[in-house]
XYZ file of C-alpha atoms in Angstrom:
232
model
C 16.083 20.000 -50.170
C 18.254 17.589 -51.524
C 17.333 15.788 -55.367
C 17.359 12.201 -53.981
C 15.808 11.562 -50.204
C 17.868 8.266 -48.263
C 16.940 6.726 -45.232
C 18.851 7.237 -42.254
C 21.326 4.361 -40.887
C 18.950 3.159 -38.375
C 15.961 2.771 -40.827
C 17.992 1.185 -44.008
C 19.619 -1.319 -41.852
C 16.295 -2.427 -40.105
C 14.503 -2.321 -43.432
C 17.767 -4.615 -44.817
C 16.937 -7.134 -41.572
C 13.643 -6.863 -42.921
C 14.409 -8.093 -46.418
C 17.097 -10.608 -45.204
C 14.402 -12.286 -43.379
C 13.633 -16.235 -44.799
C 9.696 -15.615 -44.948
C 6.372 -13.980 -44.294
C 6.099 -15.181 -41.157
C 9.053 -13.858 -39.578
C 8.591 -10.183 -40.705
C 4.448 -10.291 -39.407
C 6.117 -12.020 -35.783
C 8.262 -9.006 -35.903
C 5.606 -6.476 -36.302
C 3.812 -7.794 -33.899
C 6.405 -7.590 -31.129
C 5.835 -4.117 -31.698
C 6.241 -3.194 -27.762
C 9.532 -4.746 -27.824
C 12.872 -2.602 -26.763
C 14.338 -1.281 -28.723
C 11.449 -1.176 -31.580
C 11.369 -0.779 -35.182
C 11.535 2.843 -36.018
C 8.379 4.291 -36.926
C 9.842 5.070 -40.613
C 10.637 1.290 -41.014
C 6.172 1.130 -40.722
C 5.827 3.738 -43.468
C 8.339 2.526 -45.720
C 6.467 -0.865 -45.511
C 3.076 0.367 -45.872
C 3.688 1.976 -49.028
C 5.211 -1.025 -50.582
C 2.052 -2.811 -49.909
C 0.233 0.006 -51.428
C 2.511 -1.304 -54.753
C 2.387 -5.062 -54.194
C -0.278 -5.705 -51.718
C -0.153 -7.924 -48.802
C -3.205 -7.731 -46.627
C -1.384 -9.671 -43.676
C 1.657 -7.344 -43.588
C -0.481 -4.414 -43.993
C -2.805 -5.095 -41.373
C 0.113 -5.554 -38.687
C 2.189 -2.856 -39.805
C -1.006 -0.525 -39.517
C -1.488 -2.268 -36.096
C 2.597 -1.334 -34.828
C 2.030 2.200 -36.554
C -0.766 3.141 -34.141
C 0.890 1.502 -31.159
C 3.657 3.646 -32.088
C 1.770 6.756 -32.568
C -0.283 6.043 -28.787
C 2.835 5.808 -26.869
C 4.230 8.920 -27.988
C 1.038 10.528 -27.166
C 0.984 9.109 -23.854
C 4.300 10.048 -23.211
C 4.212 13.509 -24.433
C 0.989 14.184 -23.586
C 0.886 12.918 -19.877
C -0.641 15.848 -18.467
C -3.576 15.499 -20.011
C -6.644 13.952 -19.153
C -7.437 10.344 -20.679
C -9.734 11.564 -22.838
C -7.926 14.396 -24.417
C -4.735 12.220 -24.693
C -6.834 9.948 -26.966
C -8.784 12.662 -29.020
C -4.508 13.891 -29.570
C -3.717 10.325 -30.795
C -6.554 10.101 -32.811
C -6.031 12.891 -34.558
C -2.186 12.418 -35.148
C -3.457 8.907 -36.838
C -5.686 10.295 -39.029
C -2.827 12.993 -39.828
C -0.169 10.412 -40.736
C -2.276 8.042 -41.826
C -3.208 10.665 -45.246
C 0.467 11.775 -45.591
C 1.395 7.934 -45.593
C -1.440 7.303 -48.399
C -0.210 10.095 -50.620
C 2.650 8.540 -52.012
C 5.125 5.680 -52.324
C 8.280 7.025 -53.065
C 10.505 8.316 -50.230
C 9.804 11.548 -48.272
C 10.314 13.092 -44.677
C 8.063 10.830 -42.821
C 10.748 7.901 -43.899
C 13.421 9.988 -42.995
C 12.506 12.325 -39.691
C 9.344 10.402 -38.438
C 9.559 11.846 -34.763
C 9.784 15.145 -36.035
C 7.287 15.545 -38.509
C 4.422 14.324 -35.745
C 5.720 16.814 -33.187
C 4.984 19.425 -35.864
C 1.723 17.855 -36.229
C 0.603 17.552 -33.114
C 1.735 21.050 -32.361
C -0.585 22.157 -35.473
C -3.491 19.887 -34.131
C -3.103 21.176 -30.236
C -4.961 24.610 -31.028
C -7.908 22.683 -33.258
C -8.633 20.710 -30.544
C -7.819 22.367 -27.123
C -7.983 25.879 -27.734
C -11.176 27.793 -27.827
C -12.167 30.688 -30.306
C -12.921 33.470 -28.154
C -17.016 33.163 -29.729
C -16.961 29.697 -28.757
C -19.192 27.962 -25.826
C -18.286 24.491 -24.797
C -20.815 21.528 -25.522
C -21.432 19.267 -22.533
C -20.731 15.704 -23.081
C -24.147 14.815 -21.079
C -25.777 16.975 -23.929
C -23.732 15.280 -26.671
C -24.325 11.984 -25.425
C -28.340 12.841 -24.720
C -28.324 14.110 -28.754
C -27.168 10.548 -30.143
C -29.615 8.924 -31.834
C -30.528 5.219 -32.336
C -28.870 4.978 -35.028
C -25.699 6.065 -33.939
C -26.022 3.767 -30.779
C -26.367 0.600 -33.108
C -23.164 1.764 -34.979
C -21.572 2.454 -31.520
C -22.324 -1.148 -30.349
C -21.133 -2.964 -33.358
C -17.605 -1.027 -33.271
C -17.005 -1.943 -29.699
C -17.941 -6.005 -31.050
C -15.251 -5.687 -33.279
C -12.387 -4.140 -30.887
C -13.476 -6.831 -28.687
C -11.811 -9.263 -30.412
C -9.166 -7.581 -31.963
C -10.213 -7.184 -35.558
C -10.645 -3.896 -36.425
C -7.071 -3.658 -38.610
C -8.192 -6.629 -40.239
C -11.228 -5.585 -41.219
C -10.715 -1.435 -42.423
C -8.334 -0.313 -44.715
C -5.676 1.977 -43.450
C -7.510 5.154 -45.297
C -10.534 3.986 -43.334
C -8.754 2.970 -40.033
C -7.642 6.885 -39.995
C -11.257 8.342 -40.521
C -12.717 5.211 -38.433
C -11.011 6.456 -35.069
C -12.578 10.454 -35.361
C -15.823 8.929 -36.393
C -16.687 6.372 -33.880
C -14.200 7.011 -31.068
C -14.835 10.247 -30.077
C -17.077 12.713 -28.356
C -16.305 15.475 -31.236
C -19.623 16.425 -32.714
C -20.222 15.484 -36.299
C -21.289 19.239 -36.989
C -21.901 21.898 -34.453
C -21.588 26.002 -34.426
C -21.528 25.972 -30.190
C -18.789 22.984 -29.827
C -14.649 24.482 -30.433
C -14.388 22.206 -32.716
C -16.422 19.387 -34.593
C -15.549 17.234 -37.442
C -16.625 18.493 -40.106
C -13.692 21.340 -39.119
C -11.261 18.898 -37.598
C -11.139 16.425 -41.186
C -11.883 19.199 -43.882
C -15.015 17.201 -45.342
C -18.751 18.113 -45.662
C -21.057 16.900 -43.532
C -22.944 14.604 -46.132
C -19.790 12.923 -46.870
C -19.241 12.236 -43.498
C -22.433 10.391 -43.050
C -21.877 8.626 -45.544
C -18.322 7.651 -44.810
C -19.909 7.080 -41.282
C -22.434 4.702 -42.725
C -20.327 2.620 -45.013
C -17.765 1.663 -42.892
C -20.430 0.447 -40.221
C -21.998 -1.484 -42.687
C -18.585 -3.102 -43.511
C -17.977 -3.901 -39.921
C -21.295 -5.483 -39.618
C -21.058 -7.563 -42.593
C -17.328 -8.714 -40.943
C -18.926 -9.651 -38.489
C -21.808 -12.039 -39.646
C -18.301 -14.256 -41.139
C -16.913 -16.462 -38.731
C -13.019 -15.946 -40.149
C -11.520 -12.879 -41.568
């Protein structure tokens, strides 16, 4: 591994468009053409979420967060194809919460700035066999019985979430940390914690159960709260 880590042609001379740019407003109108062709490589959106991590900007963070998982969909959808809706979105979900963590752990250079592409292949062939493969011990949980085990509670959460996509505000509301556990926790059929289901979250993000919950709770509370202001 080499001492000093560079960006690639394609990524410094997009990030030196970036920086050549008169103001604000130009770089969010560019992130926000994210579906454009071509589009900004994917390690132009980590290099610029980690210098927001250093001198924040809530605008340029929310969009670049917003491009990121675009990014990250349409790969899945693309690679993915055979796959049923559903599983294609528990994938992308779980890629997200995968790059989102390696893009919080630091903000000097590393390999997601440099090979983007394939760093989430490797990740999503890691995350294939957590979430598609079952252990030989395992029995399959029926969504009907999932869905019939929700309680109130959950359902109240469940409702507010699907307020805020509505409109569009979920990046503007959640941190990127919490965008990445937000998807998992209120997006998905994955049980919180179960020993019949393959897989369940408690397995799938490495945390306790209790923390979860709580994690759970919190970031409902901060949607709801969002929600009672009339501009974010």
């Amino acid at each position: 591994m080499p001492d000093t880590l560079i960006h690639p042609g394609r990524v410094a001379r997009a990030l030196d468009h970036i920086d050549d740019l008169q103001d604000r407003g130009e770089l969010l109108a560019l992130l926000d053409d994210h579906h454009r062709r071509p589009a900004l490589p994917p390690e132009v959106y980590v290099r610029l979420l980690r210098r927001c991590r250093v001198d924040p900007n809530r605008k340029v963070e929310h969009a670049t967060v917003r491009a990121l998982v675009a990014a990250v969909i349409r790969w899945v959808s693309w690679k993915y194809r055979g796959l049923s809706y559903h599983d294609r979105e528990d994938m992308a979900q779980g890629l997200l919460q995968i790059v989102m963590r390696e893009v919080a752990k630091r903000v000097e250079i590393d390999w997601w700035e440099i090979t983007f592409q394939t760093n989430l292949e490797r990740a999503a062939a890691d995350l294939y066999p957590s979430l598609f493969d079952l252990r030989p011990d395992a029995e399959r949980v029926a969504i009907d019985d999932h869905a019939d085990a929700i309680n109130d509670e959950a359902s109240l959460a469940r409702d507010t979430v699907d307020k805020v996509l509505i409109d569009g505000r979920i990046a503007k509301i959640l941190t990127p940390d919490e965008l990445a556990i937000f998807h998992p926790l209120f997006m998905t059929e994955i049980p919180l914690r179960s020993d019949r289901a393959a897989i369940d979250l408690v397995r799938v993000l490495g945390k306790p159960e209790g923390t979860l919950r709580e994690m759970k709770t919190a970031i409902k509370t901060k949607l709801e709260a969002a929600l009672t202001k009339e501009e974010l």
